[in-house]
DNA sequence: GCTTTGAATGATATCGATAACATCTATTAA
DNA sequence: TTAATAGATGTTATCGATATCATTCAAAGC
């Protein structure tokens, strides 16, 4: 008991004992068993984090911010990958709850009804970060995919483009993509541009996905004058293919990206993009989570961290 | 007790009881407490994984392979980031051991003496994956950074280059970078090329790092005819800067990369690179780990998964 | 008919730390 | 001098699952 105290609340133990304990720990190589500790104290120092994919380096910044911040407070982050599957997500959430995590962060905002029910009942903070959803399970910290896509479409319109194509990843399993497409469509509506089915594409992820989408769009009889690549590295793939074909950006075709990857600023010409608060999302999520866990109140339910349009030479 | 059995070994429980238990679980929303389970059974289903950085998408593939494979076997992966600091690594390893992980995977091969000692005594499998180190703590699954860098340098020599520059990230905190540099130097030696201090550079990570290194090398009175970028996205940064300056690859300068990032195959011209068995490392590590944990023997200590040189137009 | 066997289920102690309460000692107040 | 108080340490029960041993009961074998 005294050892337990010496480790968790050193001031409640005398200087002398503390030293003896320190020596003994050194000598025996004692490492506390936190499973037992957590079981006994009924709360763990582990936070569960589920992302759709780790390959996508975009999440890395958010993850890093979360892990850094929680780490400072003595928490650990259990990261898992759902692979964009709601069933896998369900399995993972259950596994996390089994591990008695004291908080869960999900990038997804679409969930199975079962998970919604379970998480609502679970007495731990749950944060969703992928989109500014209207009905969060508990807390949502994000930007609005809908508004961001809409804003970029308006921006392209202001720059003079009238046939704006929209390229996304598969919307079937990705609610964020659906939101972005809705934002794009809403903007067209507001601008009295009529939507052209041929200009709305889905493509596999990766550079090849972006390249293929570009090729398909260039093959159209009525080519677009601007292409809004709303996911992952699609814009990079498209831009590099333009380079290969000696198309001039933005004269022959304009390209804009949803995410501001480093490389967009290094290409020639540099690519217009949305800057999303990836890091801020991580920081804010971590601090809200801590507030909740440590019962410091904190009744925030929805936090909109906004976005910026970064105009560059490609549009 | 019967419930516990029904969940872990259903065949030892009668059809009837099993069904009643299933109903009860459904009705009450019971979620087993795996902390208690692990404490009692004295082994956990969690594996600890420490990587230097998550931002570097290179690790993503290895991580994914590990998590996928261990996930299938019912294990979970606790991922943490050391930020290239040995002290942080030490803290993380201790935290993992406290969590009673049943295995640890480290990307680093350089460790504090304390960690080496603790991990050697710890009665769990420890896998190192970053380099084919000579004295693994327990198991090492990797390719040889030394041999890979040496092979690429030889390859450049065979292609006719004689002033080969070597660009890496900071070697101070990164043992893999040191190994690569040693490999490069060993090749020079074997080739009777004399080493030129001006051609050996360290640069910060990221595209700008690569760009800056290129600029510094081009500013030399005696320019290199080939540049071997041995880390992260340095080669991409360098290649893009060449593009901006209208330098022809490989006529004006050749560029080779240590890692085969997707984008290297999409640039014009495409960049020569080493293909490293990132995914295979993950797969192999996971299966060795499982073998060890499940006591299926498996005495492998060092596994060299090799590498390939992919010759493209940039050299 | 009685023992044997095995499948199914139950009872108990335990994993290692901690919450809650108890005890002890030295110091201060009355 | 005695009671009160606070600081330090010790005791006990507990968290929830599981290893282990015990029990029950029905079918099978002699």
PDB file of C-alpha atoms in Angstrom, chain B residues 13-292:
ATOM      1  CA  UNK B  13     -20.759 -25.423 -22.980  1.00  0.00           C
ATOM      2  CA  UNK B  14     -24.048 -26.991 -23.964  1.00  0.00           C
ATOM      3  CA  UNK B  15     -25.989 -25.650 -26.881  1.00  0.00           C
ATOM      4  CA  UNK B  16     -28.811 -24.680 -24.593  1.00  0.00           C
ATOM      5  CA  UNK B  17     -26.796 -22.737 -22.038  1.00  0.00           C
ATOM      6  CA  UNK B  18     -24.871 -21.044 -24.771  1.00  0.00           C
ATOM      7  CA  UNK B  19     -28.092 -19.704 -26.173  1.00  0.00           C
ATOM      8  CA  UNK B  20     -29.348 -18.489 -22.826  1.00  0.00           C
ATOM      9  CA  UNK B  21     -26.053 -16.725 -22.272  1.00  0.00           C
ATOM     10  CA  UNK B  22     -26.213 -15.145 -25.684  1.00  0.00           C
ATOM     11  CA  UNK B  23     -29.667 -13.805 -24.931  1.00  0.00           C
ATOM     12  CA  UNK B  24     -28.630 -12.462 -21.570  1.00  0.00           C
ATOM     13  CA  UNK B  25     -25.620 -10.715 -23.074  1.00  0.00           C
ATOM     14  CA  UNK B  26     -27.818  -9.202 -25.736  1.00  0.00           C
ATOM     15  CA  UNK B  27     -30.349  -8.035 -23.179  1.00  0.00           C
ATOM     16  CA  UNK B  28     -27.958  -6.555 -20.665  1.00  0.00           C
ATOM     17  CA  UNK B  29     -25.395  -5.201 -23.098  1.00  0.00           C
ATOM     18  CA  UNK B  30     -22.662  -6.978 -21.219  1.00  0.00           C
ATOM     19  CA  UNK B  31     -19.154  -6.209 -22.395  1.00  0.00           C
ATOM     20  CA  UNK B  32     -16.402  -8.369 -20.904  1.00  0.00           C
ATOM     21  CA  UNK B  33     -13.707  -6.551 -18.966  1.00  0.00           C
ATOM     22  CA  UNK B  34     -10.517  -7.604 -20.584  1.00  0.00           C
ATOM     23  CA  UNK B  35      -8.380  -5.878 -17.976  1.00  0.00           C
ATOM     24  CA  UNK B  36      -9.706  -8.323 -15.429  1.00  0.00           C
ATOM     25  CA  UNK B  37      -9.354 -11.170 -17.862  1.00  0.00           C
ATOM     26  CA  UNK B  38      -5.790 -10.320 -18.696  1.00  0.00           C
ATOM     27  CA  UNK B  39      -4.901  -9.797 -15.082  1.00  0.00           C
ATOM     28  CA  UNK B  40      -6.316 -13.126 -14.130  1.00  0.00           C
ATOM     29  CA  UNK B  41      -4.945 -15.143 -16.989  1.00  0.00           C
ATOM     30  CA  UNK B  42      -1.636 -13.367 -16.737  1.00  0.00           C
ATOM     31  CA  UNK B  43      -1.297 -12.531 -20.398  1.00  0.00           C
ATOM     32  CA  UNK B  44      -2.714  -9.716 -22.448  1.00  0.00           C
ATOM     33  CA  UNK B  45      -3.833  -9.466 -26.016  1.00  0.00           C
ATOM     34  CA  UNK B  46      -2.050  -6.194 -26.635  1.00  0.00           C
ATOM     35  CA  UNK B  47       1.144  -5.661 -28.579  1.00  0.00           C
ATOM     36  CA  UNK B  48       3.147  -2.468 -28.210  1.00  0.00           C
ATOM     37  CA  UNK B  49       4.560  -0.759 -31.279  1.00  0.00           C
ATOM     38  CA  UNK B  50       6.909   2.202 -31.201  1.00  0.00           C
ATOM     39  CA  UNK B  51       7.753   4.187 -34.305  1.00  0.00           C
ATOM     40  CA  UNK B  52       9.892   7.293 -34.546  1.00  0.00           C
ATOM     41  CA  UNK B  53       7.193   9.246 -36.345  1.00  0.00           C
ATOM     42  CA  UNK B  54       3.738   8.740 -37.727  1.00  0.00           C
ATOM     43  CA  UNK B  55       4.034  11.620 -40.131  1.00  0.00           C
ATOM     44  CA  UNK B  56       6.349   9.543 -42.199  1.00  0.00           C
ATOM     45  CA  UNK B  57       3.909   7.535 -44.231  1.00  0.00           C
ATOM     46  CA  UNK B  58       6.608   4.941 -44.848  1.00  0.00           C
ATOM     47  CA  UNK B  59       5.907   3.303 -41.548  1.00  0.00           C
ATOM     48  CA  UNK B  60       2.214   3.212 -42.348  1.00  0.00           C
ATOM     49  CA  UNK B  61       2.567   0.201 -44.565  1.00  0.00           C
ATOM     50  CA  UNK B  62       4.471  -1.767 -41.963  1.00  0.00           C
ATOM     51  CA  UNK B  63       2.072  -0.729 -39.231  1.00  0.00           C
ATOM     52  CA  UNK B  64      -0.898  -1.681 -41.325  1.00  0.00           C
ATOM     53  CA  UNK B  65       0.494  -5.103 -42.070  1.00  0.00           C
ATOM     54  CA  UNK B  66       1.257  -5.692 -38.411  1.00  0.00           C
ATOM     55  CA  UNK B  67      -2.116  -4.500 -37.182  1.00  0.00           C
ATOM     56  CA  UNK B  68      -4.014  -6.442 -39.826  1.00  0.00           C
ATOM     57  CA  UNK B  69      -2.261  -9.659 -39.073  1.00  0.00           C
ATOM     58  CA  UNK B  70      -2.320  -9.410 -35.335  1.00  0.00           C
ATOM     59  CA  UNK B  71      -5.906  -8.234 -35.461  1.00  0.00           C
ATOM     60  CA  UNK B  72      -6.913 -11.412 -37.229  1.00  0.00           C
ATOM     61  CA  UNK B  73      -5.416 -13.373 -34.361  1.00  0.00           C
ATOM     62  CA  UNK B  74      -7.343 -11.350 -31.809  1.00  0.00           C
ATOM     63  CA  UNK B  75      -4.538  -9.061 -30.741  1.00  0.00           C
ATOM     64  CA  UNK B  76      -4.563  -5.300 -30.581  1.00  0.00           C
ATOM     65  CA  UNK B  77      -1.784  -2.915 -31.337  1.00  0.00           C
ATOM     66  CA  UNK B  78      -0.891  -0.065 -29.044  1.00  0.00           C
ATOM     67  CA  UNK B  79       0.974   2.419 -31.211  1.00  0.00           C
ATOM     68  CA  UNK B  80       3.206   5.126 -29.835  1.00  0.00           C
ATOM     69  CA  UNK B  81       5.561   7.692 -31.270  1.00  0.00           C
ATOM     70  CA  UNK B  82       9.029   8.252 -29.908  1.00  0.00           C
ATOM     71  CA  UNK B  83       9.821  11.353 -31.918  1.00  0.00           C
ATOM     72  CA  UNK B  84      13.342   9.995 -32.498  1.00  0.00           C
ATOM     73  CA  UNK B  85      14.138  10.436 -28.832  1.00  0.00           C
ATOM     74  CA  UNK B  86      15.672   7.561 -26.907  1.00  0.00           C
ATOM     75  CA  UNK B  87      14.392   8.997 -23.648  1.00  0.00           C
ATOM     76  CA  UNK B  88      10.842   9.048 -24.914  1.00  0.00           C
ATOM     77  CA  UNK B  89      11.341   5.528 -26.167  1.00  0.00           C
ATOM     78  CA  UNK B  90      12.407   4.495 -22.697  1.00  0.00           C
ATOM     79  CA  UNK B  91       9.294   5.978 -21.147  1.00  0.00           C
ATOM     80  CA  UNK B  92       7.111   4.305 -23.723  1.00  0.00           C
ATOM     81  CA  UNK B  93       8.659   0.895 -23.273  1.00  0.00           C
ATOM     82  CA  UNK B  94       8.110   1.121 -19.539  1.00  0.00           C
ATOM     83  CA  UNK B  95       4.530   2.178 -20.103  1.00  0.00           C
ATOM     84  CA  UNK B  96       4.002  -0.777 -22.398  1.00  0.00           C
ATOM     85  CA  UNK B  97       5.458  -3.204 -19.914  1.00  0.00           C
ATOM     86  CA  UNK B  98       3.197  -1.698 -17.279  1.00  0.00           C
ATOM     87  CA  UNK B  99       0.295  -2.421 -19.559  1.00  0.00           C
ATOM     88  CA  UNK B 100       1.510  -6.009 -19.636  1.00  0.00           C
ATOM     89  CA  UNK B 101       1.795  -6.141 -23.423  1.00  0.00           C
ATOM     90  CA  UNK B 102       2.659  -9.587 -24.701  1.00  0.00           C
ATOM     91  CA  UNK B 103       5.100  -8.332 -27.257  1.00  0.00           C
ATOM     92  CA  UNK B 104       6.932  -5.212 -28.341  1.00  0.00           C
ATOM     93  CA  UNK B 105       7.918  -4.044 -31.789  1.00  0.00           C
ATOM     94  CA  UNK B 106      10.466  -1.274 -32.091  1.00  0.00           C
ATOM     95  CA  UNK B 107      11.483   0.479 -35.236  1.00  0.00           C
ATOM     96  CA  UNK B 108      14.631   1.776 -33.666  1.00  0.00           C
ATOM     97  CA  UNK B 109      17.666  -0.398 -33.200  1.00  0.00           C
ATOM     98  CA  UNK B 110      19.570   2.043 -30.989  1.00  0.00           C
ATOM     99  CA  UNK B 111      18.417   2.040 -27.388  1.00  0.00           C
ATOM    100  CA  UNK B 112      19.446   3.228 -23.968  1.00  0.00           C
ATOM    101  CA  UNK B 113      21.365   0.591 -21.972  1.00  0.00           C
ATOM    102  CA  UNK B 114      18.558   0.586 -19.438  1.00  0.00           C
ATOM    103  CA  UNK B 115      15.984  -0.357 -22.057  1.00  0.00           C
ATOM    104  CA  UNK B 116      18.198  -3.068 -23.483  1.00  0.00           C
ATOM    105  CA  UNK B 117      18.555  -4.543 -20.009  1.00  0.00           C
ATOM    106  CA  UNK B 118      14.891  -4.325 -19.161  1.00  0.00           C
ATOM    107  CA  UNK B 119      13.737  -5.758 -22.464  1.00  0.00           C
ATOM    108  CA  UNK B 120      16.237  -8.562 -22.312  1.00  0.00           C
ATOM    109  CA  UNK B 121      14.934  -9.572 -18.921  1.00  0.00           C
ATOM    110  CA  UNK B 122      11.296  -9.072 -19.836  1.00  0.00           C
ATOM    111  CA  UNK B 123       9.861 -12.393 -20.738  1.00  0.00           C
ATOM    112  CA  UNK B 124       8.158 -11.302 -23.940  1.00  0.00           C
ATOM    113  CA  UNK B 125       9.214 -11.298 -27.575  1.00  0.00           C
ATOM    114  CA  UNK B 126      10.829  -8.075 -28.761  1.00  0.00           C
ATOM    115  CA  UNK B 127      11.181  -7.332 -32.445  1.00  0.00           C
ATOM    116  CA  UNK B 128      13.311  -4.633 -33.993  1.00  0.00           C
ATOM    117  CA  UNK B 129      12.510  -3.698 -37.561  1.00  0.00           C
ATOM    118  CA  UNK B 130      14.428  -0.598 -38.552  1.00  0.00           C
ATOM    119  CA  UNK B 131      17.715  -2.115 -39.519  1.00  0.00           C
ATOM    120  CA  UNK B 132      19.391  -5.482 -39.689  1.00  0.00           C
ATOM    121  CA  UNK B 133      21.327  -4.832 -36.527  1.00  0.00           C
ATOM    122  CA  UNK B 134      24.090  -7.200 -35.493  1.00  0.00           C
ATOM    123  CA  UNK B 135      23.091  -7.500 -31.877  1.00  0.00           C
ATOM    124  CA  UNK B 136      19.326  -7.573 -31.634  1.00  0.00           C
ATOM    125  CA  UNK B 137      17.717  -7.515 -28.227  1.00  0.00           C
ATOM    126  CA  UNK B 138      15.739 -10.539 -29.250  1.00  0.00           C
ATOM    127  CA  UNK B 139      14.488 -10.733 -32.840  1.00  0.00           C
ATOM    128  CA  UNK B 140      15.232  -8.505 -35.792  1.00  0.00           C
ATOM    129  CA  UNK B 141      13.199  -8.414 -38.996  1.00  0.00           C
ATOM    130  CA  UNK B 142      14.434  -5.956 -41.558  1.00  0.00           C
ATOM    131  CA  UNK B 143      16.620  -5.220 -44.518  1.00  0.00           C
ATOM    132  CA  UNK B 144      20.145  -3.899 -44.216  1.00  0.00           C
ATOM    133  CA  UNK B 145      20.369  -0.140 -44.516  1.00  0.00           C
ATOM    134  CA  UNK B 146      24.093  -0.477 -44.930  1.00  0.00           C
ATOM    135  CA  UNK B 147      23.870  -2.975 -47.789  1.00  0.00           C
ATOM    136  CA  UNK B 148      21.035  -1.122 -49.479  1.00  0.00           C
ATOM    137  CA  UNK B 149      22.905   2.177 -49.531  1.00  0.00           C
ATOM    138  CA  UNK B 150      26.034   0.421 -50.691  1.00  0.00           C
ATOM    139  CA  UNK B 151      24.164  -1.338 -53.472  1.00  0.00           C
ATOM    140  CA  UNK B 152      22.595   1.853 -54.719  1.00  0.00           C
ATOM    141  CA  UNK B 153      25.936   3.616 -54.741  1.00  0.00           C
ATOM    142  CA  UNK B 154      27.404   0.763 -56.768  1.00  0.00           C
ATOM    143  CA  UNK B 155      24.437   0.943 -59.080  1.00  0.00           C
ATOM    144  CA  UNK B 156      25.000   4.640 -59.712  1.00  0.00           C
ATOM    145  CA  UNK B 157      28.633   3.917 -60.407  1.00  0.00           C
ATOM    146  CA  UNK B 158      27.687   1.243 -62.923  1.00  0.00           C
ATOM    147  CA  UNK B 159      25.443   3.773 -64.639  1.00  0.00           C
ATOM    148  CA  UNK B 160      28.528   5.891 -65.121  1.00  0.00           C
ATOM    149  CA  UNK B 161      28.317   8.457 -62.343  1.00  0.00           C
ATOM    150  CA  UNK B 162      31.520   9.346 -60.566  1.00  0.00           C
ATOM    151  CA  UNK B 163      30.722  12.307 -58.351  1.00  0.00           C
ATOM    152  CA  UNK B 164      27.978  10.843 -56.254  1.00  0.00           C
ATOM    153  CA  UNK B 165      26.539  13.011 -53.521  1.00  0.00           C
ATOM    154  CA  UNK B 166      24.868  11.586 -50.443  1.00  0.00           C
ATOM    155  CA  UNK B 167      22.042  13.419 -48.702  1.00  0.00           C
ATOM    156  CA  UNK B 168      20.511  12.163 -45.472  1.00  0.00           C
ATOM    157  CA  UNK B 169      18.477  13.368 -42.549  1.00  0.00           C
ATOM    158  CA  UNK B 170      20.196  14.205 -39.281  1.00  0.00           C
ATOM    159  CA  UNK B 171      22.396  11.227 -38.396  1.00  0.00           C
ATOM    160  CA  UNK B 172      22.762  12.267 -34.788  1.00  0.00           C
ATOM    161  CA  UNK B 173      19.473  10.809 -33.619  1.00  0.00           C
ATOM    162  CA  UNK B 174      18.912   8.274 -36.339  1.00  0.00           C
ATOM    163  CA  UNK B 175      20.934   5.096 -36.470  1.00  0.00           C
ATOM    164  CA  UNK B 176      19.458   4.061 -39.826  1.00  0.00           C
ATOM    165  CA  UNK B 177      20.829   7.201 -41.419  1.00  0.00           C
ATOM    166  CA  UNK B 178      24.241   6.418 -40.013  1.00  0.00           C
ATOM    167  CA  UNK B 179      24.090   2.926 -41.457  1.00  0.00           C
ATOM    168  CA  UNK B 180      23.148   4.267 -44.848  1.00  0.00           C
ATOM    169  CA  UNK B 181      25.969   6.732 -44.826  1.00  0.00           C
ATOM    170  CA  UNK B 182      28.382   3.980 -43.842  1.00  0.00           C
ATOM    171  CA  UNK B 183      27.114   1.898 -46.739  1.00  0.00           C
ATOM    172  CA  UNK B 184      27.658   4.765 -49.113  1.00  0.00           C
ATOM    173  CA  UNK B 185      31.169   5.312 -47.795  1.00  0.00           C
ATOM    174  CA  UNK B 186      31.966   1.613 -47.997  1.00  0.00           C
ATOM    175  CA  UNK B 187      30.914   1.603 -51.640  1.00  0.00           C
ATOM    176  CA  UNK B 188      33.105   4.592 -52.424  1.00  0.00           C
ATOM    177  CA  UNK B 189      35.991   2.751 -50.851  1.00  0.00           C
ATOM    178  CA  UNK B 190      35.356  -0.391 -52.844  1.00  0.00           C
ATOM    179  CA  UNK B 191      35.076   1.665 -56.018  1.00  0.00           C
ATOM    180  CA  UNK B 192      38.228   3.616 -55.369  1.00  0.00           C
ATOM    181  CA  UNK B 193      36.284   6.853 -55.464  1.00  0.00           C
ATOM    182  CA  UNK B 194      37.603   9.315 -53.003  1.00  0.00           C
ATOM    183  CA  UNK B 195      35.109  10.775 -50.634  1.00  0.00           C
ATOM    184  CA  UNK B 196      34.395  14.453 -50.858  1.00  0.00           C
ATOM    185  CA  UNK B 197      33.106  16.044 -47.682  1.00  0.00           C
ATOM    186  CA  UNK B 198      31.209  18.619 -49.663  1.00  0.00           C
ATOM    187  CA  UNK B 199      29.129  15.887 -51.245  1.00  0.00           C
ATOM    188  CA  UNK B 200      27.911  14.482 -47.955  1.00  0.00           C
ATOM    189  CA  UNK B 201      25.018  16.475 -46.563  1.00  0.00           C
ATOM    190  CA  UNK B 202      22.463  16.366 -43.829  1.00  0.00           C
ATOM    191  CA  UNK B 203      19.209  18.212 -44.211  1.00  0.00           C
ATOM    192  CA  UNK B 204      15.912  18.601 -42.337  1.00  0.00           C
ATOM    193  CA  UNK B 205      13.099  16.260 -43.262  1.00  0.00           C
ATOM    194  CA  UNK B 206      10.376  17.130 -45.709  1.00  0.00           C
ATOM    195  CA  UNK B 207      10.279  18.363 -49.269  1.00  0.00           C
ATOM    196  CA  UNK B 208      12.049  21.580 -48.355  1.00  0.00           C
ATOM    197  CA  UNK B 209      14.893  19.567 -46.917  1.00  0.00           C
ATOM    198  CA  UNK B 210      15.395  17.875 -50.249  1.00  0.00           C
ATOM    199  CA  UNK B 211      15.104  21.114 -52.131  1.00  0.00           C
ATOM    200  CA  UNK B 212      17.619  22.867 -49.906  1.00  0.00           C
ATOM    201  CA  UNK B 213      20.106  20.048 -50.215  1.00  0.00           C
ATOM    202  CA  UNK B 214      19.851  20.186 -53.979  1.00  0.00           C
ATOM    203  CA  UNK B 215      20.403  23.933 -53.983  1.00  0.00           C
ATOM    204  CA  UNK B 216      23.476  23.582 -51.811  1.00  0.00           C
ATOM    205  CA  UNK B 217      24.903  20.906 -54.072  1.00  0.00           C
ATOM    206  CA  UNK B 218      24.249  22.909 -57.234  1.00  0.00           C
ATOM    207  CA  UNK B 219      26.043  25.858 -55.729  1.00  0.00           C
ATOM    208  CA  UNK B 220      29.275  23.891 -55.438  1.00  0.00           C
ATOM    209  CA  UNK B 221      32.072  24.712 -57.789  1.00  0.00           C
ATOM    210  CA  UNK B 222      32.463  21.024 -58.556  1.00  0.00           C
ATOM    211  CA  UNK B 223      28.904  19.843 -58.850  1.00  0.00           C
ATOM    212  CA  UNK B 224      27.960  16.197 -58.323  1.00  0.00           C
ATOM    213  CA  UNK B 225      26.738  14.244 -61.327  1.00  0.00           C
ATOM    214  CA  UNK B 226      24.415  12.139 -59.188  1.00  0.00           C
ATOM    215  CA  UNK B 227      22.592  12.702 -55.917  1.00  0.00           C
ATOM    216  CA  UNK B 228      21.561   9.849 -53.678  1.00  0.00           C
ATOM    217  CA  UNK B 229      18.783  11.045 -51.396  1.00  0.00           C
ATOM    218  CA  UNK B 230      18.740   8.656 -48.502  1.00  0.00           C
ATOM    219  CA  UNK B 231      15.674   9.512 -46.555  1.00  0.00           C
ATOM    220  CA  UNK B 232      12.009  10.308 -46.444  1.00  0.00           C
ATOM    221  CA  UNK B 233      10.794  12.501 -49.299  1.00  0.00           C
ATOM    222  CA  UNK B 234      14.115  14.198 -49.931  1.00  0.00           C
ATOM    223  CA  UNK B 235      14.347  12.857 -53.471  1.00  0.00           C
ATOM    224  CA  UNK B 236      10.948  14.287 -54.319  1.00  0.00           C
ATOM    225  CA  UNK B 237      11.872  17.702 -53.001  1.00  0.00           C
ATOM    226  CA  UNK B 238      15.096  17.634 -54.981  1.00  0.00           C
ATOM    227  CA  UNK B 239      13.443  16.441 -58.184  1.00  0.00           C
ATOM    228  CA  UNK B 240      10.737  19.087 -58.019  1.00  0.00           C
ATOM    229  CA  UNK B 241      13.353  21.769 -57.553  1.00  0.00           C
ATOM    230  CA  UNK B 242      15.153  20.476 -60.639  1.00  0.00           C
ATOM    231  CA  UNK B 243      11.913  20.800 -62.519  1.00  0.00           C
ATOM    232  CA  UNK B 244      11.500  24.354 -61.352  1.00  0.00           C
ATOM    233  CA  UNK B 245      15.013  25.151 -62.548  1.00  0.00           C
ATOM    234  CA  UNK B 246      14.521  23.341 -65.809  1.00  0.00           C
ATOM    235  CA  UNK B 247      17.376  20.995 -65.127  1.00  0.00           C
ATOM    236  CA  UNK B 248      17.195  17.787 -67.089  1.00  0.00           C
ATOM    237  CA  UNK B 249      17.306  14.490 -65.216  1.00  0.00           C
ATOM    238  CA  UNK B 250      19.537  12.617 -65.549  1.00  0.00           C
ATOM    239  CA  UNK B 251      21.616  14.637 -68.022  1.00  0.00           C
ATOM    240  CA  UNK B 252      22.262  17.614 -65.767  1.00  0.00           C
ATOM    241  CA  UNK B 253      22.135  15.654 -62.590  1.00  0.00           C
ATOM    242  CA  UNK B 254      20.920  12.184 -61.653  1.00  0.00           C
ATOM    243  CA  UNK B 255      18.725  11.585 -58.646  1.00  0.00           C
ATOM    244  CA  UNK B 256      18.149   8.352 -56.767  1.00  0.00           C
ATOM    245  CA  UNK B 257      15.997   7.768 -53.728  1.00  0.00           C
ATOM    246  CA  UNK B 258      16.338   5.386 -50.832  1.00  0.00           C
ATOM    247  CA  UNK B 259      12.648   4.697 -50.507  1.00  0.00           C
ATOM    248  CA  UNK B 260      10.236   3.880 -53.262  1.00  0.00           C
ATOM    249  CA  UNK B 261       7.399   6.272 -52.578  1.00  0.00           C
ATOM    250  CA  UNK B 262       4.425   6.096 -54.914  1.00  0.00           C
ATOM    251  CA  UNK B 263       5.124   9.532 -56.249  1.00  0.00           C
ATOM    252  CA  UNK B 264       8.569   8.631 -57.542  1.00  0.00           C
ATOM    253  CA  UNK B 265       6.869   6.553 -60.177  1.00  0.00           C
ATOM    254  CA  UNK B 266       4.593   9.432 -61.179  1.00  0.00           C
ATOM    255  CA  UNK B 267       7.147  12.181 -61.624  1.00  0.00           C
ATOM    256  CA  UNK B 268       8.640  13.025 -65.009  1.00  0.00           C
ATOM    257  CA  UNK B 269      11.136  11.527 -65.333  1.00  0.00           C
ATOM    258  CA  UNK B 270      10.449   8.720 -62.913  1.00  0.00           C
ATOM    259  CA  UNK B 271      12.962   8.419 -60.093  1.00  0.00           C
ATOM    260  CA  UNK B 272      15.259   5.466 -59.497  1.00  0.00           C
ATOM    261  CA  UNK B 273      14.775   4.041 -56.033  1.00  0.00           C
ATOM    262  CA  UNK B 274      15.282   1.179 -53.649  1.00  0.00           C
ATOM    263  CA  UNK B 275      12.245  -0.926 -53.038  1.00  0.00           C
ATOM    264  CA  UNK B 276      12.186  -1.912 -49.388  1.00  0.00           C
ATOM    265  CA  UNK B 277      10.072  -4.730 -48.001  1.00  0.00           C
ATOM    266  CA  UNK B 278       7.966  -2.496 -45.767  1.00  0.00           C
ATOM    267  CA  UNK B 279       4.876  -4.609 -45.956  1.00  0.00           C
ATOM    268  CA  UNK B 280       6.762  -7.864 -45.680  1.00  0.00           C
ATOM    269  CA  UNK B 281       8.471  -6.634 -42.547  1.00  0.00           C
ATOM    270  CA  UNK B 282       5.079  -6.088 -40.975  1.00  0.00           C
ATOM    271  CA  UNK B 283       3.761  -9.443 -42.053  1.00  0.00           C
ATOM    272  CA  UNK B 284       6.797 -11.354 -40.951  1.00  0.00           C
ATOM    273  CA  UNK B 285       7.064  -9.527 -37.637  1.00  0.00           C
ATOM    274  CA  UNK B 286       3.447 -10.231 -36.848  1.00  0.00           C
ATOM    275  CA  UNK B 287       3.720 -13.910 -37.592  1.00  0.00           C
ATOM    276  CA  UNK B 288       6.964 -14.370 -35.671  1.00  0.00           C
ATOM    277  CA  UNK B 289       5.417 -12.566 -32.761  1.00  0.00           C
ATOM    278  CA  UNK B 290       2.387 -14.805 -32.818  1.00  0.00           C
ATOM    279  CA  UNK B 291       4.535 -17.912 -33.037  1.00  0.00           C
ATOM    280  CA  UNK B 292       6.496 -16.828 -30.016  1.00  0.00           C
TER     281      UNK B 292
END
